C-alpha positions as a printed NumPy array, in Angstrom:
array([[ 95.699, 120.124, 135.809],
       [ 93.125, 122.473, 133.749],
       [ 89.91 , 123.256, 135.5  ],
       [ 86.132, 122.049, 133.573],
       [ 87.717, 118.812, 132.261],
       [ 85.341, 116.491, 132.863],
       [ 87.336, 113.511, 131.141],
       [ 87.927, 110.804, 133.842],
       [ 90.871, 108.353, 133.756],
       [ 89.094, 105.36 , 132.412],
       [ 86.843, 106.745, 130.142],
       [ 86.153, 104.562, 127.404],
       [ 83.725, 105.383, 123.44 ],
       [ 83.554, 103.034, 120.762],
       [ 82.163, 103.454, 117.924],
       [ 81.801, 100.895, 114.882],
       [ 81.302, 101.384, 111.036],
       [ 80.608,  98.808, 107.961],
       [ 83.707,  99.028, 105.478],
       [ 82.793, 100.637, 102.186],
       [ 84.374, 101.05 ,  98.719],
       [ 85.869, 104.243, 100.249],
       [ 87.137, 102.05 , 103.443],
       [ 88.848,  99.88 , 100.365],
       [ 92.668,  99.817,  99.714],
       [ 91.719,  99.671,  96.431],
       [ 90.252, 103.661,  96.357],
       [ 93.405, 104.355,  97.349],
       [ 95.37 , 102.955,  94.056],
       [ 96.273,  99.567,  95.837],
       [ 95.579,  97.532,  92.873],
       [ 96.316,  93.592,  92.592],
       [ 94.73 ,  93.346,  96.261],
       [ 91.082,  92.546,  97.123],
       [ 89.027,  95.466,  98.765],
       [ 90.202,  95.971, 102.252],
       [ 90.073,  98.04 , 104.644],
       [ 92.403, 100.159, 104.75 ],
       [ 95.202, 101.184, 107.155],
       [ 94.139, 104.668, 106.129],
       [ 90.948, 103.974, 107.198],
       [ 92.047, 102.244, 109.949],
       [ 94.108, 105.351, 111.839],
       [ 91.468, 107.659, 110.86 ],
       [ 88.536, 105.742, 112.712],
       [ 90.931, 105.192, 115.454],
       [ 91.325, 109.163, 115.593],
       [ 87.723, 109.335, 115.311],
       [ 87.321, 107.351, 118.394],
       [ 88.884, 109.485, 120.685],
       [ 87.852, 112.813, 119.333],
       [ 84.04 , 111.364, 120.27 ],
       [ 85.037, 109.806, 123.588],
       [ 86.815, 113.501, 124.397],
       [ 84.121, 115.324, 123.386],
       [ 82.403, 117.874, 125.411],
       [ 84.537, 117.205, 127.683],
       [ 87.151, 119.93 , 127.108],
       [ 86.432, 123.881, 128.442],
       [ 84.808, 125.907, 125.811],
       [ 87.185, 127.213, 122.98 ],
       [ 89.415, 124.196, 123.376],
       [ 89.701, 121.275, 121.147],
       [ 91.634, 118.68 , 121.123],
       [ 94.556, 117.853, 118.512],
       [ 96.961, 114.096, 117.53 ],
       [100.489, 113.524, 118.806],
       [101.292, 111.091, 118.34 ],
       [100.302, 107.489, 117.598],
       [101.758, 103.886, 117.075],
       [ 99.449, 101.546, 115.83 ],
       [ 98.944,  97.709, 114.886],
       [ 97.126,  96.702, 111.748],
       [ 97.25 ,  93.494, 112.887],
       [ 94.388,  91.225, 110.435],
       [ 92.189,  91.914, 107.475],
       [ 89.385,  92.817, 106.732],
       [ 87.168,  93.163, 103.527],
       [ 84.423,  95.699, 102.8  ],
       [ 80.96 ,  94.908, 103.472],
       [ 82.492,  93.645, 107.163],
       [ 81.811,  95.87 , 110.076],
       [ 84.552,  97.117, 112.103],
       [ 84.605,  98.531, 115.649],
       [ 86.834, 100.869, 117.197],
       [ 87.152, 100.746, 121.324],
       [ 89.146, 103.577, 122.481],
       [ 89.6  , 103.971, 126.716],
       [ 91.045, 107.02 , 127.883],
       [ 94.417, 105.833, 130.136],
       [ 95.632, 108.577, 131.943],
       [ 95.507, 112.783, 131.953],
       [ 99.05 , 114.225, 132.022],
       [ 98.451, 118.044, 131.945],
       [ 96.692, 118.628, 128.619],
       [ 98.062, 115.341, 127.406],
       [ 95.917, 112.539, 126.785],
       [ 96.579, 109.098, 126.229],
       [ 94.486, 106.485, 124.368],
       [ 94.446, 102.67 , 124.105],
       [ 92.633, 102.36 , 121.405],
       [ 91.413,  98.05 , 119.736],
       [ 89.632,  97.56 , 116.897],
       [ 87.812,  94.295, 115.859],
       [ 85.096,  93.133, 112.888],
       [ 83.037,  90.395, 113.343],
       [ 85.335,  87.991, 113.299],
       [ 88.041,  88.791, 116.301],
       [ 90.602,  91.51 , 116.821],
       [ 92.384,  93.659, 113.792],
       [ 94.54 ,  96.069, 115.227],
       [ 95.781,  97.661, 118.841],
       [ 96.799, 101.881, 119.088],
       [ 97.865, 103.587, 121.385],
       [ 97.277, 107.422, 121.164],
       [ 97.941, 110.443, 122.471],
       [ 95.801, 114.228, 122.406],
       [ 96.942, 117.921, 123.538],
       [ 93.679, 119.816, 124.63 ],
       [ 94.627, 123.595, 122.889],
       [ 93.111, 127.15 , 122.47 ],
       [ 91.976, 126.771, 118.881],
       [ 91.922, 130.696, 118.661],
       [ 95.246, 130.217, 119.657],
       [ 96.58 , 127.564, 117.672],
       [ 94.753, 128.551, 114.349],
       [ 96.64 , 132.095, 115.265],
       [ 99.549, 129.866, 115.346],
       [ 98.772, 128.141, 110.947],
       [ 98.726, 132.023, 110.235],
       [102.314, 132.808, 112.011],
       [103.318, 129.912, 110.293],
       [102.103, 130.086, 106.847],
       [102.746, 134.733, 106.263],
       [106.148, 132.789, 107.526],
       [106.576, 131.131, 104.596],
       [105.007, 134.172, 102.174],
       [107.482, 136.365, 103.898],
       [110.901, 133.56 , 102.49 ],
       [108.568, 132.995,  98.958],
       [109.476, 136.935,  98.261]])
């Protein structure tokens, strides 16, 4: 386990937002259905709540990246309704963080999910991305 990690199993965090037009299926070009909270926006909210839970609880120079996600979007939510996402840190396994997330609107539960995030060195990640881009550039010559 990495030192300087201030995360503990069982930690929770919640965020809330009112569903805006940008969060709806219509804003993604899905005509024919009303202004419903899109799965794309739901996933973004689920990622955001886990990133916020991690916050500054990992060493300087490190970030977390999403590695694996499994969600079930069960119920529709209209634009203008409030959505709350709650993340629970279920397990810490080396640099792997396992979260469960539950989302609610004012009527009840709308979605559940599992998300795995990895703690990585930010500079090493960026270096790897540049190396991949350079390999692509070499291949196109």
